[in-house]
XYZ file of C-alpha atoms in Angstrom:
320
model
C 69.707 109.023 118.404
C 68.150 105.652 118.615
C 67.706 103.706 115.358
C 64.089 103.173 114.034
C 63.057 99.561 113.535
C 61.559 98.710 110.132
C 59.997 95.286 109.464
C 61.587 93.233 106.688
C 59.766 93.143 103.318
C 57.609 90.094 102.650
C 59.034 87.315 100.515
C 58.324 87.437 96.757
C 56.096 84.379 96.937
C 53.793 86.109 99.404
C 52.971 88.932 97.020
C 51.020 88.547 93.816
C 52.077 89.908 90.483
C 49.892 90.386 87.494
C 50.934 89.484 83.987
C 51.919 93.130 83.438
C 54.375 93.094 86.366
C 52.240 95.212 88.731
C 52.342 93.984 92.325
C 49.015 93.064 93.834
C 47.890 92.983 97.416
C 49.376 90.589 99.878
C 48.312 86.996 99.387
C 47.130 87.572 95.796
C 48.040 84.793 93.359
C 47.214 85.590 89.725
C 45.355 82.984 87.625
C 47.301 81.314 84.850
C 46.877 83.029 81.528
C 44.136 81.540 79.339
C 43.793 81.237 75.555
C 43.478 84.620 73.924
C 44.857 86.675 76.821
C 48.044 88.692 76.499
C 51.268 87.075 77.608
C 50.515 83.638 76.128
C 52.081 82.450 72.935
C 53.797 84.532 70.306
C 52.584 88.089 70.004
C 50.702 87.837 73.279
C 47.995 85.361 71.945
C 47.769 81.618 72.166
C 47.781 79.783 68.770
C 44.422 78.198 67.762
C 44.395 74.398 67.998
C 43.986 72.459 64.703
C 40.443 71.430 63.621
C 41.299 67.750 63.877
C 42.186 68.153 67.572
C 38.921 70.001 68.309
C 36.514 67.787 66.321
C 38.391 64.537 66.805
C 38.097 63.523 63.113
C 39.789 64.163 59.802
C 38.667 67.189 57.779
C 35.671 66.462 55.464
C 36.280 66.185 51.723
C 33.628 67.546 49.358
C 31.803 65.141 47.022
C 33.066 66.975 43.970
C 36.687 66.349 45.094
C 36.086 62.669 46.003
C 34.155 61.669 42.774
C 35.790 62.458 39.468
C 33.577 64.109 36.893
C 32.078 61.834 34.196
C 33.488 62.346 30.734
C 31.293 64.390 28.429
C 29.293 62.440 25.814
C 29.909 63.023 22.163
C 27.286 64.773 20.077
C 24.396 62.717 18.727
C 25.151 61.704 15.154
C 28.935 61.802 15.606
C 30.674 58.584 14.457
C 34.313 59.582 14.780
C 34.805 57.686 18.048
C 33.411 54.293 17.009
C 35.871 51.478 17.589
C 37.360 49.972 14.405
C 35.943 46.543 15.301
C 32.400 47.978 15.307
C 32.568 49.943 12.053
C 31.580 46.958 9.824
C 28.521 46.473 12.012
C 27.487 50.120 11.564
C 27.958 49.851 7.788
C 25.718 46.750 7.694
C 23.057 48.585 9.717
C 23.065 51.505 7.261
C 22.629 49.124 4.329
C 19.723 47.322 5.997
C 18.009 50.615 6.802
C 18.286 51.717 3.171
C 16.662 48.443 2.053
C 13.817 48.894 4.538
C 13.213 52.476 3.413
C 12.450 51.302 -0.148
C 9.429 49.314 1.069
C 7.767 52.216 2.893
C 5.420 54.003 0.499
C 2.403 55.402 2.338
C 2.645 58.117 5.029
C 1.903 55.747 7.900
C 4.725 53.408 6.868
C 7.081 56.358 6.473
C 6.327 57.574 10.004
C 6.996 54.083 11.332
C 10.313 53.929 9.444
C 11.371 57.316 10.844
C 10.863 55.987 14.374
C 12.759 52.786 13.486
C 15.680 54.787 12.084
C 15.782 57.008 15.185
C 16.037 53.957 17.460
C 18.791 52.485 15.277
C 20.746 55.728 15.527
C 20.529 55.496 19.335
C 22.376 52.178 19.037
C 25.037 53.850 16.861
C 25.350 56.713 19.361
C 25.927 54.253 22.201
C 28.638 52.562 20.121
C 30.262 55.951 19.521
C 30.337 56.666 23.296
C 31.463 53.152 24.282
C 28.239 52.356 26.166
C 27.378 49.041 24.484
C 28.628 46.004 26.452
C 31.008 43.682 24.615
C 28.666 40.661 24.712
C 25.777 42.721 23.300
C 27.969 44.121 20.521
C 29.122 40.596 19.580
C 25.538 39.320 19.360
C 24.445 42.342 17.329
C 27.262 41.755 14.841
C 26.063 38.150 14.407
C 22.476 39.375 14.008
C 23.398 41.808 11.204
C 25.359 39.102 9.382
C 22.319 36.809 9.573
C 20.105 39.532 8.118
C 22.524 40.140 5.258
C 22.446 36.419 4.423
C 18.608 36.331 4.864
C 18.862 33.912 7.779
C 15.816 35.285 9.556
C 15.365 32.440 12.106
C 18.868 33.084 13.491
C 18.259 36.834 13.658
C 14.944 36.314 15.460
C 16.583 33.915 17.946
C 19.354 36.418 18.813
C 16.775 39.200 19.169
C 14.773 37.057 21.610
C 17.904 36.231 23.640
C 18.767 39.931 23.999
C 15.272 40.721 25.246
C 15.341 37.937 27.821
C 18.900 38.420 29.125
C 20.014 42.004 28.336
C 16.863 44.103 28.226
C 18.284 46.832 30.492
C 21.182 47.437 28.065
C 19.087 47.246 24.863
C 15.691 48.718 25.780
C 16.357 52.042 23.992
C 16.780 50.506 20.497
C 15.750 46.810 20.507
C 12.258 47.623 19.135
C 13.818 49.201 16.046
C 15.869 46.049 15.414
C 12.687 43.952 15.586
C 11.019 46.168 12.963
C 14.024 45.801 10.668
C 13.793 41.991 10.902
C 10.044 42.008 10.172
C 10.372 44.404 7.216
C 13.143 42.411 5.543
C 11.309 39.132 6.102
C 8.133 40.558 4.512
C 10.086 41.845 1.514
C 11.655 38.444 0.906
C 8.229 36.770 1.010
C 6.918 39.344 -1.472
C 9.766 38.586 -3.876
C 9.391 34.804 -3.626
C 5.578 34.648 -3.760
C 4.390 37.829 -5.514
C 1.009 36.409 -6.580
C 0.001 35.168 -3.127
C 1.262 38.362 -1.534
C -0.775 40.527 -3.899
C -3.908 38.487 -3.195
C -3.325 38.844 0.514
C -2.918 42.615 0.188
C -6.090 42.973 -1.890
C -8.231 40.753 0.337
C -10.834 42.632 2.405
C -10.182 42.786 6.129
C -12.048 40.210 8.217
C -15.087 41.440 10.122
C -14.495 42.311 13.757
C -15.288 39.598 16.232
C -16.393 40.015 19.819
C -15.120 36.699 21.127
C -13.395 33.471 20.116
C -14.641 31.846 16.939
C -17.637 29.684 17.725
C -17.409 30.503 21.437
C -19.202 32.765 23.855
C -19.373 36.340 22.639
C -19.099 35.580 18.909
C -21.771 37.300 16.762
C -24.488 34.984 15.378
C -24.418 34.161 11.647
C -26.804 36.127 9.393
C -30.207 34.474 8.764
C -30.690 32.529 5.566
C -33.322 33.298 2.913
C -35.654 30.598 4.214
C -35.321 31.940 7.780
C -36.093 35.470 6.642
C -39.194 34.235 4.736
C -40.383 32.341 7.813
C -39.988 35.487 9.926
C -42.339 37.425 7.593
C -44.909 34.603 7.288
C -45.522 34.495 11.003
C -46.001 31.410 13.199
C -46.925 28.111 11.484
C -50.607 26.987 11.567
C -51.625 24.576 14.334
C -51.259 20.912 13.498
C -54.383 18.643 13.610
C -54.775 16.401 16.627
C -53.869 12.731 16.125
C -56.827 10.311 15.646
C -58.191 8.840 18.858
C -58.126 5.104 19.514
C -61.463 3.383 18.752
C -63.328 2.585 21.951
C -65.897 0.051 20.608
C -64.980 -3.549 20.050
C -61.372 -4.565 20.224
C -59.173 -1.867 21.793
C -56.630 -2.440 19.012
C -59.283 -1.941 16.329
C -61.539 -4.383 14.518
C -64.249 -6.683 15.892
C -64.276 -7.952 19.422
C -62.455 -11.226 19.901
C -63.120 -13.979 22.339
C -60.613 -14.640 25.116
C -57.997 -17.295 24.368
C -58.993 -20.889 25.159
C -57.951 -22.385 28.470
C -54.962 -24.626 28.581
C -56.603 -26.909 31.097
C -56.644 -27.148 34.894
C -58.387 -24.986 37.463
C -55.471 -22.551 37.722
C -55.535 -21.935 33.985
C -59.282 -21.313 33.699
C -60.109 -18.151 31.797
C -61.258 -15.184 33.845
C -64.523 -13.464 32.928
C -64.149 -10.081 31.331
C -64.515 -7.134 33.688
C -67.897 -5.436 33.811
C -68.209 -2.363 31.676
C -70.865 -0.077 30.388
C -72.035 0.297 26.861
C -69.443 1.847 24.625
C -66.523 0.425 26.597
C -63.836 -1.944 25.527
C -66.126 -4.938 25.970
C -69.250 -3.404 24.520
C -71.461 -5.326 22.184
C -73.484 -8.541 22.584
C -70.614 -10.473 24.143
C -69.931 -7.782 26.719
C -73.602 -7.204 27.607
C -74.151 -10.936 28.151
C -71.147 -11.132 30.412
C -72.275 -8.258 32.686
C -74.257 -9.343 35.850
C -77.544 -7.590 36.594
C -77.326 -4.633 38.981
C -78.434 -5.301 42.611
C -81.791 -3.843 43.755
C -81.671 -0.581 45.713
C -81.852 -0.678 49.473
C -84.606 0.922 51.573
C -82.359 3.851 52.440
C -81.548 4.423 48.788
C -85.267 4.317 47.922
C -85.974 6.962 50.600
C -83.187 9.203 49.313
C -84.497 8.895 45.788
C -88.020 9.828 46.902
C -86.774 12.888 48.838
C -84.739 14.021 45.875
C -87.725 13.858 43.564
C -89.564 17.208 43.144
C -93.115 17.396 44.511
C -95.899 16.792 41.986
C -97.470 19.905 40.455
C -100.867 21.043 41.765
C -103.913 20.173 39.661
C -104.867 22.608 36.996
C -108.548 22.914 37.988
C -108.000 23.861 41.610
C -109.902 22.390 44.602
C -113.417 21.081 43.862
């Protein structure tokens, strides 16, 4: 019996195998396993890459973790955390406030003092929480010492410096310090000059003005008694006309005078007076003698005069 010929099996590389070991058709080459498919990594799954490798940056840190939380403020009115170096300053402020409170008597002054005390306590609260800068605290200590010694010019100078240079750090309470300075200064003036102070308090308030004194907008002064009487009397009577200059004779009054004598020579001969009518400056016998006679009328003037004359009236008896 003849032997049957069988072809040799194909090489392993010519056949494809899946990841499960099952042979595929001839020429099949399985794709490499991808992420998440069985047969890759431990347990059949590929490990996930780190976030830094995917995003290309370090992991973000929350703002709460990067910024530490601010310390909690102490309660308003608490003084247990004031530095020992600032305690004498707080004691001086309490003493000055007690002195100012004695001068406030009426309700309006008491309301103003309550606001002043509240602003001063804001300064104490900032000292208790360590929020007052060192240079401001040093100047405030000097200001309180000046007020205790009644050196008001020094206290006012320090107050002005703080407003000009450190307003952002003192704006919450600097107005109260100014009121304390003014109140203590007024009390000292009242103790030194009680009579003048009492007169000033009892004086009536000045009338309101609508402009600078004596300038535009100021009210006019009230009318006097004579002005009020003139307003009720009405307008004054008309004044008589001045006397007229005499026209006869000498223009300056008196009798007519002859012209001055000639000083000699033809150039200095006196001129005849100008012709004038009766009643003029040269009226009178001397003026009439000096006037030349009028010229006779011309023929044209005589004709005009005759035409201007009205016709004679008709006779009363009628025609004969």
